[in-house]
């Protein structure tokens, strides 16, 4: 298995104190380092750094205005905060308002939908490299089939066509899926198993019949991102399977079977998996305890996805239980052997 490791991720240094995150920001550099150590120790495959495919594939899913904003956001915000401090959007353009302010807080709030995305000096470069990692993994699958894994941070699935939020800046899974679809002319399915709904990915492909988006996630009635992820959001090829807090292995696997049946009906040539380990029991981010998925459950989830026998790109999304992330990644990837 090819594992693409985006090695610049420490330039998005979210371990620094940030206003509004008194209890600690959970999307930290150690996440990738812990997983890298575990997959290296487990000898799961060849580990490479990303190839740069240029901005074109990212521009195929994101609005030019969003990308221009992210590229310049650090410099543009220097008058608002000191020196190397991160800038955190704090005022948002809700419906009915006009998001056309020239003031820095207005510009930032028109692009972000929450306070989850601090802008550091290296943020753009790190998210760009994370997206290139997913592209590298996708290109390898396009040429060789099999399964690849893109190990990067920050995650991407909350970044939409012209907005970002939820720790996400650019959407790696969506970029990989669009790249596979455009370069081959084949249909692509995205399966999102992160605990949270992949609202950005959904919006990118909502009217597109060539890319199916299927997501299992916490019911937005009770958990983030609250305004997306309901079952009646159907689009051209979209299936949301919201699940209640406390969902256990058996209930999750039943929903997963529905998701995989929809994917088989769609008959894609490629599968992209948005893999967020915050679905696991004990993750610190979900509200009210989240799901109750065990390691045995994760193994079954992985086996059922792998049994589809589709060329598969696995993209790292969320997951914040640092002491367990490595074990989760190894468990997921082992199902996609041969090693
Ligand atoms: Zn998540």
XYZ file of C-alpha atoms and ligand atoms in Angstrom:
340
model
C 0.000 0.000 0.000
C 1.205 3.489 -0.845
C 1.006 5.891 2.103
C 1.390 9.571 1.220
C 2.586 11.595 4.173
C 2.188 15.376 4.019
C 5.304 16.227 5.983
C 4.940 20.028 6.300
C 1.998 19.826 8.675
C 3.865 21.217 11.699
C 3.843 24.619 9.967
C 0.171 24.794 11.045
C 1.147 24.991 14.741
C -2.178 24.733 16.502
C -0.591 23.825 19.827
C -0.042 27.542 20.444
C -2.516 29.228 22.787
C -5.413 30.677 20.835
C -8.206 32.965 21.943
C -11.430 31.053 22.498
C -9.792 27.633 22.881
C -9.107 27.598 26.566
C -9.438 23.836 26.907
C -7.148 23.262 23.954
C -7.626 23.066 20.220
C -7.973 19.368 19.341
C -6.658 19.354 15.757
C -2.963 19.239 16.637
C 0.251 18.163 14.868
C 0.640 15.107 17.090
C -2.346 13.550 15.327
C -0.361 12.914 12.150
C 2.837 12.064 13.989
C 1.103 9.398 16.087
C -0.472 7.805 13.032
C 2.771 7.929 11.073
C 4.613 6.168 13.882
C 1.996 3.422 14.059
C 1.727 2.742 10.326
C 5.514 2.778 10.059
C 5.859 0.282 12.916
C 3.161 -1.915 11.375
C 5.066 -1.948 8.072
C 1.909 -1.256 6.102
C 3.538 -0.083 2.916
C 5.743 2.431 1.154
C 5.678 5.918 2.649
C 6.260 8.845 0.282
C 5.813 12.617 0.355
C 3.304 14.313 -1.978
C 3.867 15.182 -5.615
C 2.778 18.735 -6.485
C 0.051 18.621 -9.139
C -0.237 22.419 -9.102
C -3.294 24.489 -8.178
C -5.467 23.318 -11.088
C -7.091 20.306 -9.396
C -7.888 22.405 -6.296
C -9.381 25.133 -8.472
C -11.648 22.457 -9.956
C -13.527 22.205 -6.639
C -13.023 25.580 -4.930
C -14.079 29.081 -5.906
C -11.151 31.314 -6.934
C -12.176 33.858 -4.312
C -11.855 31.353 -1.466
C -8.421 30.234 -2.641
C -7.193 33.806 -3.095
C -8.429 34.585 0.406
C -6.663 31.583 1.951
C -3.421 32.382 0.124
C -3.333 35.955 1.428
C -5.175 35.567 4.734
C -2.143 35.571 7.003
C -0.639 38.756 5.551
C -4.030 40.465 5.334
C -4.715 39.898 9.024
C -1.417 41.219 10.430
C -2.955 44.550 11.374
C -5.531 42.770 13.533
C -3.258 40.584 15.680
C 0.351 40.722 16.691
C 3.355 39.399 14.818
C 3.017 35.626 14.396
C -0.285 35.259 16.260
C -2.996 33.302 14.469
C -6.022 35.195 13.225
C -9.346 33.585 14.071
C -12.500 34.675 12.191
C -15.127 35.840 14.646
C -17.945 37.636 12.799
C -19.950 35.714 10.242
C -22.114 36.593 7.274
C -25.408 34.992 8.164
C -28.297 34.903 5.690
C -29.790 38.244 4.808
C -26.591 40.175 5.412
C -24.247 41.433 2.720
C -20.844 39.694 2.955
C -18.974 42.406 1.056
C -17.113 44.260 3.759
C -13.547 45.351 3.031
C -12.611 45.243 6.713
C -10.525 42.205 7.671
C -13.070 40.703 10.109
C -15.786 41.032 7.458
C -13.694 39.495 4.707
C -12.714 36.539 6.896
C -16.237 36.017 8.207
C -17.626 35.872 4.678
C -15.391 32.865 3.904
C -15.366 30.957 7.210
C -18.495 29.625 8.902
C -17.093 29.179 12.416
C -14.139 29.959 14.671
C -12.480 26.607 14.038
C -9.936 27.776 11.499
C -7.034 29.818 12.861
C -4.844 31.365 10.190
C -1.115 30.898 10.831
C 1.753 31.905 8.579
C 2.023 28.350 7.231
C -1.669 27.420 7.113
C -2.173 27.835 3.385
C 0.986 25.896 2.480
C 0.086 23.077 4.874
C -3.481 22.675 3.622
C -2.252 22.918 0.022
C 0.236 20.106 0.652
C -2.466 18.024 2.356
C -4.604 18.320 -0.755
C -1.625 17.398 -2.927
C -1.167 14.295 -0.760
C -4.708 13.186 -1.579
C -4.054 13.897 -5.258
C -0.860 11.850 -5.148
C -2.791 8.986 -3.574
C -5.553 9.319 -6.187
C -3.131 9.392 -9.097
C -1.444 6.234 -7.848
C -4.798 4.446 -7.630
C -5.730 5.658 -11.109
C -2.565 4.097 -12.497
C -2.148 1.039 -10.317
C -5.533 0.274 -8.723
C -5.500 -1.065 -5.170
C -5.664 1.172 -2.131
C -3.706 4.234 -1.038
C -3.784 6.306 2.125
C -3.298 10.059 2.369
C -2.008 10.969 5.840
C -2.286 14.677 6.413
C -3.756 17.468 8.472
C -5.663 19.714 8.766
C -8.697 17.745 7.567
C -10.730 18.891 4.574
C -14.315 17.660 4.402
C -15.935 20.767 5.933
C -14.443 23.007 3.197
C -16.999 23.722 0.478
C -16.949 25.448 -2.904
C -16.609 28.958 -1.457
C -16.448 28.492 2.305
C -14.410 26.739 4.943
C -14.682 25.881 8.630
C -14.500 23.019 11.106
C -10.668 22.910 11.163
C -10.758 22.616 7.303
C -9.374 24.976 4.641
C -9.196 23.046 1.356
C -11.079 19.825 0.650
C -8.652 16.975 -0.013
C -11.164 14.151 -0.594
C -13.259 16.271 -2.951
C -10.186 17.313 -4.923
C -9.090 13.678 -5.243
C -12.560 12.580 -6.336
C -12.891 15.374 -8.889
C -9.418 14.574 -10.235
C -10.285 10.905 -10.713
C -13.624 11.758 -12.332
C -12.215 14.389 -14.678
C -9.083 12.540 -15.764
C -10.835 9.228 -16.433
C -14.421 10.210 -17.258
C -15.524 7.520 -14.796
C -17.971 7.756 -11.898
C -16.550 8.198 -8.412
C -18.145 7.551 -5.024
C -17.122 9.238 -1.779
C -17.895 7.448 1.490
C -17.514 9.732 4.511
C -17.225 7.887 7.837
C -16.015 10.831 9.910
C -18.286 11.385 12.925
C -19.312 14.747 11.490
C -21.192 15.343 8.263
C -18.917 16.256 5.350
C -20.874 19.381 4.519
C -18.165 20.856 2.318
C -17.888 17.735 0.184
C -21.662 17.515 -0.107
C -21.939 21.081 -1.356
C -19.164 20.623 -3.918
C -20.921 17.683 -5.564
C -24.563 18.334 -4.657
C -25.779 18.888 -8.243
C -23.278 16.513 -9.865
C -24.607 13.115 -11.034
C -21.075 11.794 -11.671
C -19.838 11.853 -8.067
C -21.896 10.115 -5.385
C -21.498 11.399 -1.831
C -22.569 9.045 0.959
C -22.093 10.044 4.590
C -22.675 8.358 7.947
C -22.520 10.925 10.722
C -23.988 12.331 13.886
C -27.519 13.639 13.459
C -27.184 17.399 12.821
C -30.130 17.897 15.170
C -27.677 17.161 18.000
C -24.141 17.696 16.725
C -21.867 19.666 14.442
C -22.105 21.010 11.742
C -25.797 21.459 12.741
C -27.015 23.036 9.482
C -26.129 20.246 7.038
C -26.400 16.468 6.983
C -30.137 15.814 7.178
C -31.583 12.793 5.411
C -33.704 14.873 3.055
C -30.660 16.548 1.427
C -30.632 14.344 -1.667
C -29.042 16.344 -4.499
C -28.186 14.613 -7.766
C -26.294 11.749 -6.070
C -26.231 12.262 -2.318
C -27.144 10.039 0.629
C -27.042 11.217 4.226
C -27.413 8.651 6.992
C -27.608 10.653 10.249
C -27.194 8.543 13.387
C -28.028 9.295 17.041
C -25.572 9.811 19.863
C -24.659 6.450 21.365
C -24.765 4.568 18.059
C -23.033 1.201 18.636
C -21.264 -1.220 16.316
C -24.410 -3.111 15.282
C -26.438 -0.018 14.446
C -23.529 1.572 12.611
C -22.883 -1.556 10.545
C -26.554 -1.709 9.555
C -26.350 1.870 8.269
C -23.029 1.119 6.572
C -24.664 -1.748 4.684
C -27.250 0.739 3.348
C -24.434 3.100 2.348
C -22.514 0.357 0.549
C -25.663 -0.843 -1.228
C -26.161 2.677 -2.582
C -22.544 2.757 -3.729
C -22.910 -0.577 -5.519
C -26.077 0.695 -7.254
C -24.123 3.750 -8.424
C -21.430 1.435 -9.884
C -18.451 3.778 -9.475
C -15.016 3.061 -10.924
C -13.270 4.550 -7.864
C -13.979 5.012 -4.172
C -12.680 7.835 -1.976
C -13.079 7.301 1.774
C -13.122 10.307 4.100
C -11.781 8.552 7.178
C -12.343 10.364 10.453
C -11.585 8.430 13.612
C -13.819 10.650 15.725
C -16.512 8.031 15.098
C -14.736 5.892 17.714
C -15.911 5.566 21.303
C -14.163 8.019 23.596
C -13.169 10.650 21.051
C -13.022 13.985 22.907
C -14.664 16.187 20.244
C -18.229 14.861 19.760
C -20.919 16.297 22.009
C -22.437 14.076 24.712
C -20.051 11.189 24.158
C -20.584 10.659 20.439
C -20.812 7.147 19.009
C -19.796 3.909 20.785
C -17.787 2.230 18.022
C -15.259 -0.327 19.275
C -12.020 -1.492 17.676
C -13.812 -4.704 16.689
C -16.503 -2.577 15.061
C -13.917 -0.538 13.191
C -12.355 -3.738 11.871
C -15.741 -4.843 10.523
C -16.371 -1.413 9.026
C -13.027 -1.587 7.239
C -13.598 -5.144 6.033
C -16.991 -4.297 4.579
C -15.604 -1.279 2.705
C -12.630 -3.271 1.432
C -14.960 -6.064 0.292
C -16.345 -3.722 -2.373
C -13.086 -4.420 -4.245
C -12.949 -0.902 -5.640
C -9.736 1.042 -6.266
C -9.789 3.126 -3.094
C -8.219 6.344 -1.852
C -8.408 6.729 1.929
C -8.095 10.344 3.068
C -7.451 11.232 6.694
C -10.102 13.556 8.119
C -10.843 14.027 11.848
C -10.144 11.948 14.962
C -8.716 13.479 18.115
C -8.059 10.708 20.638
C -4.274 10.963 20.425
C -3.491 7.821 22.382
C -5.551 5.634 20.024
C -5.230 7.212 16.565
C -2.332 5.030 15.471
C -4.167 1.835 16.401
C -7.271 3.026 14.538
C -5.356 3.818 11.358
C -3.570 0.466 11.360
C -6.861 -1.355 11.949
C -8.527 0.450 9.047
C -5.657 0.021 6.603
C -4.980 -3.659 7.380
C -8.364 -4.582 5.912
C -7.213 -3.299 2.545
C -4.246 -5.684 2.189
C -2.141 -7.155 0.696
C 0.437 -5.178 2.577
Zn -15.109 14.973 12.490
